[in-house]
mmCIF file of C-alpha atoms in Angstrom:
data_model
loop_
_atom_site.group_PDB
_atom_site.id
_atom_site.type_symbol
_atom_site.label_atom_id
_atom_site.label_comp_id
_atom_site.label_asym_id
_atom_site.label_seq_id
_atom_site.Cartn_x
_atom_site.Cartn_y
_atom_site.Cartn_z
ATOM 1 C CA MET D 1 250.118 32.156 130.753
ATOM 2 C CA LEU D 2 247.595 34.250 128.495
ATOM 3 C CA ARG D 3 245.796 31.197 127.937
ATOM 4 C CA ALA D 4 244.295 30.840 131.368
ATOM 5 C CA GLN D 5 242.730 34.530 131.464
ATOM 6 C CA ASN D 6 240.726 33.878 128.363
ATOM 7 C CA VAL D 7 237.327 32.263 129.535
ATOM 8 C CA THR D 8 235.745 30.668 126.878
ATOM 9 C CA PRO D 9 232.162 31.544 126.319
ATOM 10 C CA ARG D 10 230.694 27.786 126.889
ATOM 11 C CA GLN D 11 232.724 28.134 130.360
ATOM 12 C CA THR D 12 230.923 31.489 130.803
ATOM 13 C CA TYR D 13 228.074 29.795 130.979
ATOM 14 C CA ARG D 14 228.808 27.339 133.174
ATOM 15 C CA ALA D 15 230.338 29.651 135.469
ATOM 16 C CA ALA D 16 227.356 31.386 135.909
ATOM 17 C CA SER D 17 225.646 29.060 137.505
ATOM 18 C CA LEU D 18 222.205 31.598 138.715
ATOM 19 C CA MET D 19 220.998 31.390 134.899
ATOM 20 C CA PRO D 20 218.097 29.098 135.205
ATOM 21 C CA TRP D 21 217.447 26.792 132.383
ATOM 22 C CA PRO D 22 215.485 27.875 129.795
ATOM 23 C CA THR D 23 211.916 27.310 130.297
ATOM 24 C CA ARG D 24 209.038 26.449 127.667
ATOM 25 C CA ILE D 25 207.178 29.324 126.031
ATOM 26 C CA ASP D 26 204.115 27.294 124.439
ATOM 27 C CA GLU D 27 204.064 27.693 120.602
ATOM 28 C CA LEU D 28 207.784 28.575 120.194
ATOM 29 C CA SER D 29 210.290 25.835 119.574
ATOM 30 C CA GLY D 30 213.305 24.824 121.807
ATOM 31 C CA GLN D 31 215.613 27.275 119.536
ATOM 32 C CA THR D 32 213.659 30.601 119.919
ATOM 33 C CA VAL D 33 213.476 30.028 123.506
ATOM 34 C CA SER D 34 217.250 29.613 123.516
ATOM 35 C CA ALA D 35 217.450 32.599 121.645
ATOM 36 C CA ILE D 36 215.142 34.445 123.764
ATOM 37 C CA HIS D 37 216.799 33.261 127.327
ATOM 38 C CA ARG D 38 220.157 34.790 125.809
ATOM 39 C CA GLU D 39 218.510 38.170 124.996
ATOM 40 C CA GLU D 40 217.403 38.216 128.708
ATOM 41 C CA PHE D 41 220.367 37.440 130.576
ATOM 42 C CA ARG D 42 222.251 39.482 128.625
ATOM 43 C CA ARG D 43 220.769 43.032 129.246
ATOM 44 C CA PRO D 44 221.331 44.951 132.475
ATOM 45 C CA PRO D 45 218.093 44.864 134.464
ATOM 46 C CA ASP D 46 217.724 48.273 134.129
ATOM 47 C CA GLU D 47 217.392 47.945 130.055
ATOM 48 C CA GLY D 48 213.463 47.040 130.921
ATOM 49 C CA LEU D 49 214.401 42.963 129.991
ATOM 50 C CA GLY D 50 214.441 41.077 132.398
ATOM 51 C CA PRO D 51 214.764 36.665 132.755
ATOM 52 C CA GLY D 52 211.384 35.163 132.372
ATOM 53 C CA ASP D 53 209.920 38.519 131.293
ATOM 54 C CA THR D 54 208.901 37.287 127.988
ATOM 55 C CA ARG D 55 207.763 34.580 128.823
ATOM 56 C CA THR D 56 204.877 36.967 131.345
ATOM 57 C CA ALA D 57 204.096 39.618 128.794
ATOM 58 C CA LEU D 58 202.827 36.573 126.543
ATOM 59 C CA ARG D 59 200.858 34.985 129.494
ATOM 60 C CA SER D 60 199.590 38.541 130.283
ATOM 61 C CA TYR D 61 198.682 38.745 126.480
ATOM 62 C CA ARG D 62 197.257 36.100 126.046
ATOM 63 C CA THR D 63 195.094 35.901 129.520
ATOM 64 C CA PHE D 64 193.643 39.708 128.808
ATOM 65 C CA LEU D 65 192.090 37.673 125.054
ATOM 66 C CA ALA D 66 191.224 34.955 126.802
ATOM 67 C CA ARG D 67 188.675 37.487 129.016
ATOM 68 C CA PRO D 68 184.465 36.961 128.221
ATOM 69 C CA GLY D 69 182.910 39.628 126.078
ATOM 70 C CA ARG D 70 182.723 41.156 122.648
ATOM 71 C CA TYR D 71 185.005 44.170 122.963
ATOM 72 C CA LEU D 72 187.898 44.827 125.322
ATOM 73 C CA TYR D 73 189.006 47.447 127.402
ATOM 74 C CA LEU D 74 193.040 47.520 128.062
ATOM 75 C CA LEU D 75 193.569 48.458 131.745
ATOM 76 C CA ARG D 76 196.426 50.075 133.936
ATOM 77 C CA THR D 77 197.027 49.155 137.130
ATOM 78 C CA THR D 78 197.399 50.829 140.518
ATOM 79 C CA CYS D 79 200.113 49.398 141.969
ATOM 80 C CA GLY D 80 201.942 50.645 138.972
ATOM 81 C CA CYS D 81 204.873 48.565 139.991
ATOM 82 C CA ASP D 82 206.946 47.230 136.711
ATOM 83 C CA ASP D 83 205.793 43.770 137.750
ATOM 84 C CA CYS D 84 202.386 44.425 138.278
ATOM 85 C CA GLU D 85 202.178 46.776 134.771
ATOM 86 C CA LEU D 86 203.793 43.689 132.998
ATOM 87 C CA GLY D 87 201.161 41.399 134.501
ATOM 88 C CA GLU D 88 198.562 42.998 134.420
ATOM 89 C CA ASN D 89 198.697 45.625 131.345
ATOM 90 C CA VAL D 90 198.746 44.660 127.580
ATOM 91 C CA ALA D 91 200.008 47.759 126.308
ATOM 92 C CA VAL D 92 202.953 47.422 128.745
ATOM 93 C CA ALA D 93 203.268 43.507 127.627
ATOM 94 C CA ARG D 94 203.590 44.269 124.267
ATOM 95 C CA ASP D 95 205.709 47.093 124.118
ATOM 96 C CA LEU D 96 207.877 44.423 125.620
ATOM 97 C CA LEU D 97 207.335 42.053 123.051
ATOM 98 C CA ASP D 98 208.185 44.375 121.161
ATOM 99 C CA LEU D 99 212.079 45.175 122.368
ATOM 100 C CA VAL D 100 212.296 41.605 122.569
ATOM 101 C CA LEU D 101 211.519 41.542 118.617
ATOM 102 C CA SER D 102 213.927 43.784 118.204
ATOM 103 C CA ARG D 103 216.957 42.250 119.474
ATOM 104 C CA LEU D 104 216.385 38.583 118.058
ATOM 105 C CA PRO D 105 218.232 36.939 115.633
ATOM 106 C CA ALA D 106 216.626 36.478 112.564
ATOM 107 C CA ARG D 107 215.010 33.286 112.381
ATOM 108 C CA ALA D 108 213.860 33.481 116.088
ATOM 109 C CA ARG D 109 212.310 36.796 115.350
ATOM 110 C CA GLY D 110 210.433 34.998 112.787
ATOM 111 C CA GLU D 111 209.034 32.824 114.779
ATOM 112 C CA LEU D 112 207.956 35.124 117.743
ATOM 113 C CA ALA D 113 206.845 37.571 115.391
ATOM 114 C CA SER D 114 204.015 35.049 113.710
ATOM 115 C CA LEU D 115 202.800 34.311 117.289
ATOM 116 C CA VAL D 116 203.059 37.762 117.835
ATOM 117 C CA GLY D 117 200.649 38.540 114.987
ATOM 118 C CA GLU D 118 197.697 36.535 115.564
ATOM 119 C CA LEU D 119 197.486 37.493 119.192
ATOM 120 C CA ASP D 120 198.039 41.332 117.419
ATOM 121 C CA GLU D 121 194.619 40.605 114.983
ATOM 122 C CA GLU D 122 192.982 39.070 118.047
ATOM 123 C CA LEU D 123 193.873 42.532 120.234
ATOM 124 C CA ARG D 124 192.495 44.375 116.682
ATOM 125 C CA ARG D 125 189.432 42.538 116.538
ATOM 126 C CA ARG D 126 188.597 42.982 120.087
ATOM 127 C CA THR D 127 189.298 45.994 121.332
ATOM 128 C CA LEU D 128 188.251 49.511 120.034
ATOM 129 C CA PRO D 129 190.277 52.646 118.754
ATOM 130 C CA ASP D 130 190.578 56.170 121.308
ATOM 131 C CA PRO D 131 189.567 59.134 118.959
ATOM 132 C CA PHE D 132 191.550 60.890 121.806
ATOM 133 C CA ALA D 133 194.554 58.591 122.044
ATOM 134 C CA TYR D 134 196.975 61.359 120.242
ATOM 135 C CA ARG D 135 196.856 63.801 123.367
ATOM 136 C CA GLN D 136 197.929 60.760 125.768
ATOM 137 C CA PRO D 137 201.015 61.156 127.241
ATOM 138 C CA TRP D 138 201.524 57.498 126.628
ATOM 139 C CA HIS D 139 200.832 57.483 123.197
ATOM 140 C CA GLN D 140 203.752 59.252 122.269
ATOM 141 C CA GLY D 141 206.160 57.300 120.380
ATOM 142 C CA GLY D 142 204.052 53.952 121.039
ATOM 143 C CA GLY D 143 202.931 51.249 119.387
ATOM 144 C CA TRP D 144 199.331 51.190 117.638
ATOM 145 C CA TRP D 145 198.112 49.415 120.504
ATOM 146 C CA HIS D 146 198.402 52.357 123.341
ATOM 147 C CA GLY D 147 195.761 53.783 120.901
ATOM 148 C CA ARG D 148 193.118 51.641 121.777
ATOM 149 C CA ILE D 149 190.461 52.554 124.541
ATOM 150 C CA PHE D 150 191.161 51.468 128.045
ATOM 151 C CA ASP D 151 189.295 51.511 130.556
ATOM 152 C CA GLU D 152 189.715 54.149 133.474
ATOM 153 C CA THR D 153 186.310 53.170 135.827
ATOM 154 C CA HIS D 154 188.498 50.240 137.361
ATOM 155 C CA HIS D 155 190.413 52.178 139.284
ATOM 156 C CA LEU D 156 186.924 53.354 140.818
#
């Protein structure tokens, strides 16, 4: 009788038919993508990490760095909703990647950290530091990427 009440992890995964199959994320192995996928589904949505968010954050980061010009200025969205922020604001995308990195197992963390490190290097090279960022409320407790110059004119 007690055995019937026990559910193995494999049965739990099969029973959760709402879980989509892990999608590919460019330049990451299948094992790392699976670890990311498990972490995205393990957390409740109110923790800031949902299904597909890591892939969206990496796409946003790459799209931003692919823009033409010698120097880039980070953008904030006018909408302010989570989906728009993640897709357009590189600082928000980088925050999410930092969250994912802190929750992954060591091997997957190393692989993702290597990829994010390359993107970070490009971001440092193509953005300028903001000497007054320490005065801004969004910089408090944030990563170094919050200390870059944001373009405030695109809202006008």
